[in-house]
Coordinates of C-alpha atoms in Angstrom, one line a residue:
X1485 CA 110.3 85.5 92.7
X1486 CA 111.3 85.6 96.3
X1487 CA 108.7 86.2 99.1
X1488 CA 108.9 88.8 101.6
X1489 CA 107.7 89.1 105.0
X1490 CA 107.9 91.0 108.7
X1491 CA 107.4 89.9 111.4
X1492 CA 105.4 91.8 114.6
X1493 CA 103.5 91.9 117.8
X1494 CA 100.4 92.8 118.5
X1495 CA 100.5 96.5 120.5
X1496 CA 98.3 98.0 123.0
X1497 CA 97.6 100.5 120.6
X1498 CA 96.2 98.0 118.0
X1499 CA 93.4 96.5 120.2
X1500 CA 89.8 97.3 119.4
X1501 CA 87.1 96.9 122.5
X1502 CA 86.7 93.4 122.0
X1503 CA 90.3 93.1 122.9
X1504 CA 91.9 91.7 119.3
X1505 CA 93.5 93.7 116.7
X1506 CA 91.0 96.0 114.9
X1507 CA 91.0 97.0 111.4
X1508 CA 92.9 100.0 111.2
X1509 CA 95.9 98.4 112.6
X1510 CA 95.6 95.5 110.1
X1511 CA 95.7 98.0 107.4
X1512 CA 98.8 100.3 109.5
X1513 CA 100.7 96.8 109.2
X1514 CA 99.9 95.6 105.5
X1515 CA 101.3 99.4 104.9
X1516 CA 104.1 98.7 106.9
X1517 CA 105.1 95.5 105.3
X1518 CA 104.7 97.1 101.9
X1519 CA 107.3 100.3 102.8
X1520 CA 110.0 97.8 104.6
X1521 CA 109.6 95.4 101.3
X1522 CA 110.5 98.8 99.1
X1523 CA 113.3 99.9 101.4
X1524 CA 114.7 96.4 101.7
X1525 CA 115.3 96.3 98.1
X1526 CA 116.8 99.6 97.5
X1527 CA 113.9 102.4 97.5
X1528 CA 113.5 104.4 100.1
X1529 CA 111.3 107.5 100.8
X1530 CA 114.1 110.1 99.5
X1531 CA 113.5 108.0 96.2
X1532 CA 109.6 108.8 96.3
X1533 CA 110.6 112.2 96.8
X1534 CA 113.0 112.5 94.2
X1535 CA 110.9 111.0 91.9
X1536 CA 107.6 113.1 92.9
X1537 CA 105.4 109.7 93.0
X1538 CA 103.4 108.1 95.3
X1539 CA 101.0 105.4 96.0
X1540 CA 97.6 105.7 96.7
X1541 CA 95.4 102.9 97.9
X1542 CA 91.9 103.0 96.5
X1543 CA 90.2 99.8 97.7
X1544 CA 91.2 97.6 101.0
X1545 CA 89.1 94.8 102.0
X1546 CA 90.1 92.9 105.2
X1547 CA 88.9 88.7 106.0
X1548 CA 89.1 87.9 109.0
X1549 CA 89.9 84.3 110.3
X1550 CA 91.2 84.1 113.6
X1551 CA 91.8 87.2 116.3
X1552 CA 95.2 88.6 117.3
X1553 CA 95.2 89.5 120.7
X1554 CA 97.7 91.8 122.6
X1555 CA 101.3 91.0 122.7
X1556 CA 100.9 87.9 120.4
X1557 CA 103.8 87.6 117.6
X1558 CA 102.5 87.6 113.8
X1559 CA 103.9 87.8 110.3
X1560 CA 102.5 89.9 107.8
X1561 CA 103.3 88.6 104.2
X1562 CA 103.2 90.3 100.6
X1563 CA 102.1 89.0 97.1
X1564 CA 100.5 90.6 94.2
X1565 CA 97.1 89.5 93.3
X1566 CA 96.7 91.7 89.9
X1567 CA 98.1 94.1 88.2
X1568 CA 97.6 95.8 85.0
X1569 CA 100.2 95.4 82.2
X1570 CA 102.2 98.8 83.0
X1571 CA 101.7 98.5 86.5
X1572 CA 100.1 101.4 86.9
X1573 CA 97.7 99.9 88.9
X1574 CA 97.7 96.8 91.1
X1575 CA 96.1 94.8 93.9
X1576 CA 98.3 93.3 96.5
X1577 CA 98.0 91.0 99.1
X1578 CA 98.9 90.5 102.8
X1579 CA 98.0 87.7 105.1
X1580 CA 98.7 87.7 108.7
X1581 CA 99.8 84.3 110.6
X1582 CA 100.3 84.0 114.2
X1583 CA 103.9 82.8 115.1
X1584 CA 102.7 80.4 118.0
X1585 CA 100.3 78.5 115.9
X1586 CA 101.1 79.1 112.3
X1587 CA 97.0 80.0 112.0
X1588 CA 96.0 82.5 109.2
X1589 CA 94.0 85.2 111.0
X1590 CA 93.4 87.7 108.3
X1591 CA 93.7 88.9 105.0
X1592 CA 94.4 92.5 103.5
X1593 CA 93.5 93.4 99.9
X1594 CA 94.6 96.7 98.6
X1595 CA 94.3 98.2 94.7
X1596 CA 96.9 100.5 94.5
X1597 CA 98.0 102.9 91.6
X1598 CA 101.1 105.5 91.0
X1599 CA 100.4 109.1 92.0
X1600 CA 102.2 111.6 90.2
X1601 CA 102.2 113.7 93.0
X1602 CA 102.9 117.1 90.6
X1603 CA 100.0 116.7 88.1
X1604 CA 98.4 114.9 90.8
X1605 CA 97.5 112.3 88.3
X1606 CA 98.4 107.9 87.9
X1607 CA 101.4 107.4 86.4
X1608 CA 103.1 104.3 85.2
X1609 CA 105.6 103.8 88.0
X1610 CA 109.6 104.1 87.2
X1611 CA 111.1 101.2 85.8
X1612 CA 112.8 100.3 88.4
X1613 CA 109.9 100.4 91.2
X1614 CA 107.8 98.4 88.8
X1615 CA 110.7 95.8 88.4
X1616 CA 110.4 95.3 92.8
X1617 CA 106.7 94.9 92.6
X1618 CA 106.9 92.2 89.7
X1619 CA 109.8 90.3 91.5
X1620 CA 106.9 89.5 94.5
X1621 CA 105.1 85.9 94.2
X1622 CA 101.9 86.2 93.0
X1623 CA 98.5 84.6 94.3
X1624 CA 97.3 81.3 93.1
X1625 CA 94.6 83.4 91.7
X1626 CA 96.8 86.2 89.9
X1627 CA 94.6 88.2 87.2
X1628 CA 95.6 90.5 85.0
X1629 CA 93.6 93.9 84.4

């Protein structure tokens, strides 16, 4: 199990009127981390395509810790936090630490499952998708469904 992570900056675009990063652009980068891990490891979009699959995100829930302000430096990590025993259906985890201090400022939750984008209905992923997604660390509190 190998852990995965990008790193970013904080753009104009992702500040909220208190000045820190607002929600949606935690969620835009937890997305983002979760496409580059897939792509880093050999499926790209043509392969979502092909394959007429794709994920949906039912549930996010965002904890927030510390604020990221504008132009500030931050990783975004990924682990999975459950998962049911095809795969179909899992919740996966980002946290977001600020380079300068190391500080965990926040926390993304997302249950995802496998759209079959034909039928329009979940599908147990390909075995080879469900093989990247099971080589990810999982939480301390891992359950599964």
């Amino acid at each position: 199990m190998s852990s995965f992570s990008i790193s970013l900056r904080a753009r104009w675009a992702d500040m909220d009127f208190n000045q820190h990063m607002r929600n949606a652009a935690f969620l835009g980068c937890a997305e983002q981390c979760r496409m580059e891990y897939l792509d880093a490891n050999g499926w790209s979009m043509p392969q979502f395509q092909q394959q007429q699959l794709g994920p949906v995100v039912l549930e996010d829930r965002l904890t927030y810790r510390r604020e990221i302000r504008m132009l500030e430096r931050f990783t975004v990590d990924i682990a999975v936090a459950a998962a049911t025993d095809d795969w179909r259906r899992m919740q996966l985890r980002n946290r977001f630490v600020r380079e300068r201090d190391g500080e965990l400022c926040a926390t993304a939750e997302s249950v995802v499952l496998w759209l079959d984008l034909a039928s329009r209905s979940a599908v147990v992923p390909p075995d080879a998708l469900r093989r990247l997604w099971q080589q990810l660390p999982r939480t301390e509190d891992f359950a599964a469904w």
